[in-house]
Each structure stands twice: as C-alpha cells, then as structure tokens.
mmCIF file of C-alpha atoms and ligand atoms in Angstrom:
data_model
loop_
_atom_site.group_PDB
_atom_site.id
_atom_site.type_symbol
_atom_site.label_atom_id
_atom_site.label_comp_id
_atom_site.label_asym_id
_atom_site.label_seq_id
_atom_site.Cartn_x
_atom_site.Cartn_y
_atom_site.Cartn_z
ATOM 1 C CA UNK I 1 16.236 205.354 -1.317
ATOM 2 C CA UNK I 2 19.092 207.622 -0.166
ATOM 3 C CA UNK I 3 18.491 210.899 1.494
ATOM 4 C CA UNK I 4 18.582 213.553 -1.514
ATOM 5 C CA UNK I 5 17.112 216.900 -2.433
ATOM 6 C CA UNK I 6 14.303 216.844 -4.465
ATOM 7 C CA UNK I 7 11.700 219.343 -6.367
ATOM 8 C CA UNK I 8 8.522 219.043 -7.665
ATOM 9 C CA UNK I 9 8.285 217.951 -11.311
ATOM 10 C CA UNK I 10 4.986 218.213 -13.068
ATOM 11 C CA UNK I 11 3.735 218.446 -16.615
ATOM 12 C CA UNK I 12 0.705 219.832 -18.424
ATOM 13 C CA UNK I 13 -1.379 217.257 -18.491
ATOM 14 C CA UNK I 14 -3.013 217.074 -22.310
ATOM 15 C CA UNK I 15 -6.217 215.331 -23.511
ATOM 16 C CA UNK I 16 -5.343 212.011 -25.381
ATOM 17 C CA UNK I 17 -6.534 213.491 -28.862
ATOM 18 C CA UNK I 18 -4.473 216.568 -28.030
ATOM 19 C CA UNK I 19 -1.063 214.153 -27.175
ATOM 20 C CA UNK I 20 -1.672 212.435 -30.553
ATOM 21 C CA UNK I 21 -1.973 215.240 -32.463
ATOM 22 C CA UNK I 22 1.213 217.195 -31.233
ATOM 23 C CA UNK I 23 2.988 213.841 -31.283
ATOM 24 C CA UNK I 24 2.446 213.484 -34.944
ATOM 25 C CA UNK I 25 2.907 217.089 -35.681
ATOM 26 C CA UNK I 26 6.291 216.885 -34.080
ATOM 27 C CA UNK I 27 6.893 213.682 -36.320
ATOM 28 C CA UNK I 28 5.961 215.379 -39.472
ATOM 29 C CA UNK I 29 8.324 218.343 -38.766
ATOM 30 C CA UNK I 30 10.997 215.817 -38.288
ATOM 31 C CA UNK I 31 10.026 213.888 -41.628
ATOM 32 C CA UNK I 32 11.397 216.655 -43.357
ATOM 33 C CA UNK I 33 14.876 216.907 -41.998
ATOM 34 C CA UNK I 34 17.679 215.479 -44.406
ATOM 35 C CA UNK I 35 21.392 215.375 -44.513
ATOM 36 C CA UNK I 36 22.323 218.092 -46.718
ATOM 37 C CA UNK I 37 25.546 218.097 -48.551
ATOM 38 C CA UNK I 38 25.035 221.578 -50.355
ATOM 39 C CA UNK I 39 25.281 224.789 -47.855
ATOM 40 C CA UNK I 40 25.363 228.130 -48.928
ATOM 41 C CA UNK I 41 27.736 230.492 -47.328
ATOM 42 C CA UNK I 42 24.164 232.870 -45.923
ATOM 43 C CA UNK I 43 24.627 233.731 -42.416
ATOM 44 C CA UNK I 44 23.024 232.072 -39.527
ATOM 45 C CA UNK I 45 22.243 234.335 -36.097
ATOM 46 C CA UNK I 46 24.444 232.993 -33.227
ATOM 47 C CA UNK I 47 21.144 232.828 -31.408
ATOM 48 C CA UNK I 48 20.070 230.153 -32.996
ATOM 49 C CA UNK I 49 23.366 228.161 -32.673
ATOM 50 C CA UNK I 50 23.092 229.237 -28.953
ATOM 51 C CA UNK I 51 19.631 228.305 -28.393
ATOM 52 C CA UNK I 52 20.618 224.829 -30.151
ATOM 53 C CA UNK I 53 23.530 224.022 -28.026
ATOM 54 C CA UNK I 54 21.212 224.869 -24.763
ATOM 55 C CA UNK I 55 18.611 222.417 -25.928
ATOM 56 C CA UNK I 56 21.088 219.616 -26.451
ATOM 57 C CA UNK I 57 22.477 220.568 -23.132
ATOM 58 C CA UNK I 58 19.116 219.305 -21.613
ATOM 59 C CA UNK I 59 19.636 215.808 -22.975
ATOM 60 C CA UNK I 60 19.379 213.209 -20.656
ATOM 61 C CA UNK I 61 22.846 211.822 -19.710
ATOM 62 C CA UNK I 62 25.019 209.605 -17.239
ATOM 63 C CA UNK I 63 24.391 210.911 -13.613
ATOM 64 C CA UNK I 64 23.938 214.754 -14.926
ATOM 65 C CA UNK I 65 27.306 215.070 -15.638
ATOM 66 C CA UNK I 66 26.677 216.527 -18.939
ATOM 67 C CA UNK I 67 29.936 215.154 -20.539
ATOM 68 C CA UNK I 68 29.738 216.957 -23.739
ATOM 69 C CA UNK I 69 31.341 220.260 -25.071
ATOM 70 C CA UNK I 70 30.340 221.901 -28.184
ATOM 71 C CA UNK I 71 33.036 223.812 -30.445
ATOM 72 C CA UNK I 72 31.473 226.275 -32.656
ATOM 73 C CA UNK I 73 33.710 226.782 -35.488
ATOM 74 C CA UNK I 74 32.995 230.255 -37.388
ATOM 75 C CA UNK I 75 36.421 231.140 -38.306
ATOM 76 C CA UNK I 76 36.953 231.309 -41.873
ATOM 77 C CA UNK I 77 40.580 230.380 -40.875
ATOM 78 C CA UNK I 78 39.815 227.732 -38.784
ATOM 79 C CA UNK I 79 37.492 226.409 -41.248
ATOM 80 C CA UNK I 80 39.876 226.013 -44.079
ATOM 81 C CA UNK I 81 42.207 223.960 -41.467
ATOM 82 C CA UNK I 82 39.549 221.699 -40.647
ATOM 83 C CA UNK I 83 38.476 220.958 -44.181
ATOM 84 C CA UNK I 84 41.979 220.514 -45.281
ATOM 85 C CA UNK I 85 43.021 218.022 -42.196
ATOM 86 C CA UNK I 86 39.149 216.324 -43.017
ATOM 87 C CA UNK I 87 39.846 215.935 -46.456
ATOM 88 C CA UNK I 88 43.351 214.251 -46.219
ATOM 89 C CA UNK I 89 41.737 211.545 -43.857
ATOM 90 C CA UNK I 90 38.743 211.529 -46.528
ATOM 91 C CA UNK I 91 41.432 210.988 -49.707
ATOM 92 C CA UNK I 92 42.847 207.632 -47.056
ATOM 93 C CA UNK I 93 39.385 206.348 -46.449
ATOM 94 C CA UNK I 94 38.419 206.598 -50.215
ATOM 95 C CA UNK I 95 41.449 205.604 -51.745
ATOM 96 C CA UNK I 96 41.583 208.958 -53.808
ATOM 97 C CA UNK I 97 45.056 209.356 -52.528
ATOM 98 C CA UNK I 98 46.363 206.668 -54.489
ATOM 99 C CA UNK I 99 46.864 204.018 -52.392
ATOM 100 C CA UNK I 100 44.618 201.196 -51.183
ATOM 101 C CA UNK I 101 41.599 202.534 -49.431
ATOM 102 C CA UNK I 102 41.355 202.259 -45.466
ATOM 103 C CA UNK I 103 37.373 201.518 -46.397
ATOM 104 C CA UNK I 104 36.432 197.865 -47.506
ATOM 105 C CA UNK I 105 34.819 197.220 -50.435
ATOM 106 C CA UNK I 106 31.183 196.352 -48.718
ATOM 107 C CA UNK I 107 31.925 200.123 -47.186
ATOM 108 C CA UNK I 108 32.546 201.746 -50.431
ATOM 109 C CA UNK I 109 29.999 199.812 -51.763
ATOM 110 C CA UNK I 110 27.549 201.474 -49.243
ATOM 111 C CA UNK I 111 28.542 204.704 -50.153
ATOM 112 C CA UNK I 112 27.947 204.727 -53.425
ATOM 113 C CA UNK I 113 24.473 205.219 -53.324
ATOM 114 C CA UNK I 114 24.988 208.390 -50.998
ATOM 115 C CA UNK I 115 27.485 209.508 -53.831
ATOM 116 C CA UNK I 116 30.205 210.849 -51.392
ATOM 117 C CA UNK I 117 33.390 211.334 -51.872
ATOM 118 C CA UNK I 118 36.630 213.049 -50.195
ATOM 119 C CA UNK I 119 35.484 216.452 -51.016
ATOM 120 C CA UNK I 120 34.158 218.714 -48.304
ATOM 121 C CA UNK I 121 33.916 222.346 -49.287
ATOM 122 C CA UNK I 122 30.697 222.310 -47.330
ATOM 123 C CA UNK I 123 33.527 222.537 -44.386
ATOM 124 C CA UNK I 124 34.436 226.022 -45.656
ATOM 125 C CA UNK I 125 31.270 227.298 -46.842
ATOM 126 C CA UNK I 126 28.714 226.637 -44.419
ATOM 127 C CA UNK I 127 28.683 229.465 -41.585
ATOM 128 C CA UNK I 128 29.064 227.373 -38.746
ATOM 129 C CA UNK I 129 30.813 223.652 -37.746
ATOM 130 C CA UNK I 130 29.976 222.703 -34.675
ATOM 131 C CA UNK I 131 32.642 220.017 -33.185
ATOM 132 C CA UNK I 132 30.874 217.795 -30.722
ATOM 133 C CA UNK I 133 33.046 216.371 -28.134
ATOM 134 C CA UNK I 134 32.527 213.454 -25.636
ATOM 135 C CA UNK I 135 34.054 214.074 -22.106
ATOM 136 C CA UNK I 136 35.414 211.023 -21.155
ATOM 137 C CA UNK I 137 36.020 212.202 -17.615
ATOM 138 C CA UNK I 138 35.378 215.529 -15.774
ATOM 139 C CA UNK I 139 32.128 215.499 -13.935
ATOM 140 C CA UNK I 140 30.073 218.577 -13.522
ATOM 141 C CA UNK I 141 32.842 220.619 -12.692
ATOM 142 C CA UNK I 142 34.769 219.400 -15.368
ATOM 143 C CA UNK I 143 38.010 218.413 -13.414
ATOM 144 C CA UNK I 144 39.486 216.385 -16.123
ATOM 145 C CA UNK I 145 39.595 213.385 -13.169
ATOM 146 C CA UNK I 146 36.022 212.349 -12.275
ATOM 147 C CA UNK I 147 34.717 209.191 -14.176
ATOM 148 C CA UNK I 148 31.890 209.875 -16.629
ATOM 149 C CA UNK I 149 29.086 207.613 -17.534
ATOM 150 C CA UNK I 150 27.508 206.305 -20.523
ATOM 151 C CA UNK I 151 29.290 209.172 -22.374
ATOM 152 C CA UNK I 152 28.436 208.099 -26.138
ATOM 153 C CA UNK I 153 24.733 207.277 -25.304
ATOM 154 C CA UNK I 154 24.406 210.764 -23.560
ATOM 155 C CA UNK I 155 26.166 212.684 -26.066
ATOM 156 C CA UNK I 156 24.781 210.781 -29.247
ATOM 157 C CA UNK I 157 20.670 211.572 -27.389
ATOM 158 C CA UNK I 158 22.271 215.252 -27.082
ATOM 159 C CA UNK I 159 23.354 215.695 -30.829
ATOM 160 C CA UNK I 160 19.818 214.406 -31.740
ATOM 161 C CA UNK I 161 18.455 217.422 -29.624
ATOM 162 C CA UNK I 162 20.901 219.841 -31.380
ATOM 163 C CA UNK I 163 19.779 218.671 -35.047
ATOM 164 C CA UNK I 164 16.006 218.517 -34.143
ATOM 165 C CA UNK I 165 16.429 222.152 -32.624
ATOM 166 C CA UNK I 166 18.546 223.124 -35.919
ATOM 167 C CA UNK I 167 15.949 221.545 -37.912
ATOM 168 C CA UNK I 168 12.755 223.526 -36.390
ATOM 169 C CA UNK I 169 14.817 226.559 -36.769
ATOM 170 C CA UNK I 170 14.834 226.160 -40.322
ATOM 171 C CA UNK I 171 18.313 224.979 -40.947
ATOM 172 C CA UNK I 172 20.164 222.417 -42.864
ATOM 173 C CA UNK I 173 22.670 220.305 -41.402
ATOM 174 C CA UNK I 174 25.502 217.521 -42.182
ATOM 175 C CA UNK I 175 26.551 215.392 -39.415
ATOM 176 C CA UNK I 176 30.022 214.521 -40.697
ATOM 177 C CA UNK I 177 32.205 212.053 -39.338
ATOM 178 C CA UNK I 178 36.136 212.217 -40.898
ATOM 179 C CA UNK I 179 38.143 209.253 -39.394
ATOM 180 C CA UNK I 180 40.322 209.174 -37.870
ATOM 181 C CA UNK I 181 39.434 212.760 -35.983
ATOM 182 C CA UNK I 182 41.839 213.223 -33.279
ATOM 183 C CA UNK I 183 43.169 216.479 -35.604
ATOM 184 C CA UNK I 184 39.737 218.169 -34.613
ATOM 185 C CA UNK I 185 40.918 218.180 -30.443
ATOM 186 C CA UNK I 186 43.887 220.463 -31.400
ATOM 187 C CA UNK I 187 41.887 222.535 -34.133
ATOM 188 C CA UNK I 188 39.411 223.429 -31.441
ATOM 189 C CA UNK I 189 42.154 223.601 -28.462
ATOM 190 C CA UNK I 190 40.080 220.776 -26.027
ATOM 191 C CA UNK I 191 41.691 218.789 -23.631
ATOM 192 C CA UNK I 192 43.138 215.211 -24.195
ATOM 193 C CA UNK I 193 40.203 213.445 -21.648
ATOM 194 C CA UNK I 194 37.819 214.724 -24.419
ATOM 195 C CA UNK I 195 36.934 212.966 -27.988
ATOM 196 C CA UNK I 196 35.786 214.353 -30.834
ATOM 197 C CA UNK I 197 32.910 212.681 -31.812
ATOM 198 C CA UNK I 198 31.235 214.238 -34.907
ATOM 199 C CA UNK I 199 31.281 217.697 -36.722
ATOM 200 C CA UNK I 200 27.620 218.990 -37.213
ATOM 201 C CA UNK I 201 27.253 221.639 -40.113
ATOM 202 C CA UNK I 202 24.853 224.448 -40.044
ATOM 203 C CA UNK I 203 23.711 226.209 -42.317
ATOM 204 C CA UNK I 204 20.940 227.083 -45.184
ATOM 205 C CA UNK I 205 21.058 224.591 -48.156
ATOM 206 C CA UNK I 206 21.901 226.099 -51.614
ATOM 207 C CA UNK I 207 19.470 226.838 -54.176
ATOM 208 C CA UNK I 208 20.058 223.962 -56.432
ATOM 209 C CA UNK I 209 20.673 221.478 -53.181
ATOM 210 C CA UNK I 210 19.968 217.707 -53.502
ATOM 211 C CA UNK I 211 19.558 214.621 -51.418
ATOM 212 C CA UNK I 212 20.210 210.818 -52.351
ATOM 213 C CA UNK I 213 16.604 209.224 -53.343
ATOM 214 C CA UNK I 214 18.138 206.476 -51.205
ATOM 215 C CA UNK I 215 17.843 208.498 -47.833
ATOM 216 C CA UNK I 216 14.105 209.199 -48.887
ATOM 217 C CA UNK I 217 13.562 205.437 -48.195
ATOM 218 C CA UNK I 218 12.985 204.982 -44.357
ATOM 219 C CA UNK I 219 11.891 201.860 -42.839
ATOM 220 C CA UNK I 220 8.145 201.639 -41.601
ATOM 221 C CA UNK I 221 6.873 201.505 -37.992
ATOM 222 C CA UNK I 222 6.004 197.635 -38.414
ATOM 223 C CA UNK I 223 9.814 197.355 -39.311
ATOM 224 C CA UNK I 224 11.125 199.499 -36.477
ATOM 225 C CA UNK I 225 8.836 198.746 -33.631
ATOM 226 C CA UNK I 226 7.576 195.706 -32.123
ATOM 227 C CA UNK I 227 4.927 195.430 -29.527
ATOM 228 C CA UNK I 228 5.117 192.672 -26.190
HETATM 229 N N1 IYR B 1 33.581 209.707 -43.372
HETATM 230 C C1 IYR B 1 33.087 209.827 -44.838
HETATM 231 C C2 IYR B 1 32.329 208.375 -45.480
HETATM 232 C C3 IYR B 1 30.888 208.322 -45.055
HETATM 233 C C4 IYR B 1 30.884 206.806 -44.100
HETATM 234 C C5 IYR B 1 29.378 206.992 -43.603
HETATM 235 I I1 IYR B 1 28.758 205.193 -42.732
HETATM 236 C C6 IYR B 1 28.246 207.975 -44.540
HETATM 237 O O1 IYR B 1 26.720 207.734 -44.162
HETATM 238 C C7 IYR B 1 28.634 209.160 -45.249
HETATM 239 C C8 IYR B 1 30.123 209.498 -45.334
HETATM 240 C C9 IYR B 1 32.713 210.778 -45.650
HETATM 241 O O2 IYR B 1 32.094 211.598 -44.682
HETATM 242 O O3 IYR B 1 32.478 211.022 -46.927
#
C-alpha cells in the first residue's frame, strides 16, 4: 500500500441479538416511507433540512471527491418558476400539450398504476425543494476541472441517505425527475459541469394525502436477494 496518513477506526461492538434488533428496527421505520404527491404548506424547520443534507454528505463516494450539491429552494418565486418549467416539460412528456407524447406507450402504461400527470402543484406548495446536482468534475476543491469518479453512484447513495434522514424526521418526500432537467441548472445558478439529478420535494403530507396501492407491493426478500 502507498504511504498515506491514517487515523484509527472502530465501531461499538454489538451482541448478535442487539445487531439483529437494530437492523429490524430501522428496516421497519424505512418500510413506512412512501413517496408522497400531496404536500401541505406547513413549515418545516430549516435545521431538519440542514441535518439531512449533512447526513447525505457522509455518503460513500468516488475518491472522497463528494461530487454533489444540494440547492435548497424555499422562495415562492423560485418554486413557481421551477413548477412552470417542470410542468412544460411534463406536458410534452405526457402529450397533454396536444402533440405526440415523448413517453412511449409502454412507459405511459407503467405510470397508469401511479395516476401521475403533468400537474405538479406540490412544486409550489411544499416548503422545500432540494435540487440535487451531480458534479461531473471538480474534485474535493470544486475547481471545475479535476475528474470525479462514480458520480451517479455516489450521488444516488447520498440521495438515499437524505431521504432516509428526512423520513426519520417525520417528513414526507417525493423524488421528482422532470425530463429533461437542464432548466434546473439555470434556476439554481449552478455551473455547467454540474448535472441536475432529481428534485427531492420535502414537507408534510396533506390531511387527505393518499398513495397509489401499487406502491405497497414490495418484492419479498426471496426475490430481491440470492445467497451464494
Ligand atoms: N417525470 C414524470 C413521469 C414519471 C416517471 C416515472 I419512471 C415515475 O415513477 C413517476 C413519474 C412525472 O413526474 O410525472
């Protein structure tokens, strides 16, 4: 191994029973998470968003370049501008602009189970939109030049940790991916080497929020795992 500086690493050692109990307990909490499309305008403390972003920022990533940026949109004007641009893309996607839909029939068929359409009022109602950017370049110093590695993998893991932390804080989230998303770079004043990956909509669900029954169908362990 190359000569490099190290620091000690240790973890609290748990008895097997405790380890199993903790894993199951977090599993059960995460099982309650749902992707929510009905947000109230009830406020959320900024501190929760900050802590969740700090949690996301601990994600494993390529060469520790931490190739992510989280643009937190809270101003009503900015949210309105993002909603308008996102809905314009979605109308083209669903074909509700009168032209042929950009989405294939198969894709639109898969979405029938979710009941989604081009209307995205939650982009204005929810207190926060976290626009997640993947830094294709920049390194740890964000110089815009240094090569980054495993960017999509790194930012994807960070998003999972962000969403898990927000769920633990009692908040609802929606991962929203208008396509194409280029307009978000300009809206959030980010540099050209950053690629918008998704919007994580954050807030409280409305009192009458629902989720599609389809979302409750989870593949069992026997299907999603194999043991070799
Ligand atoms: N971006 C669109 C379409 C959409 C696509 C998938 I795959 C989803 O799981 C949900 C929606 C929209 O937000 O409506």
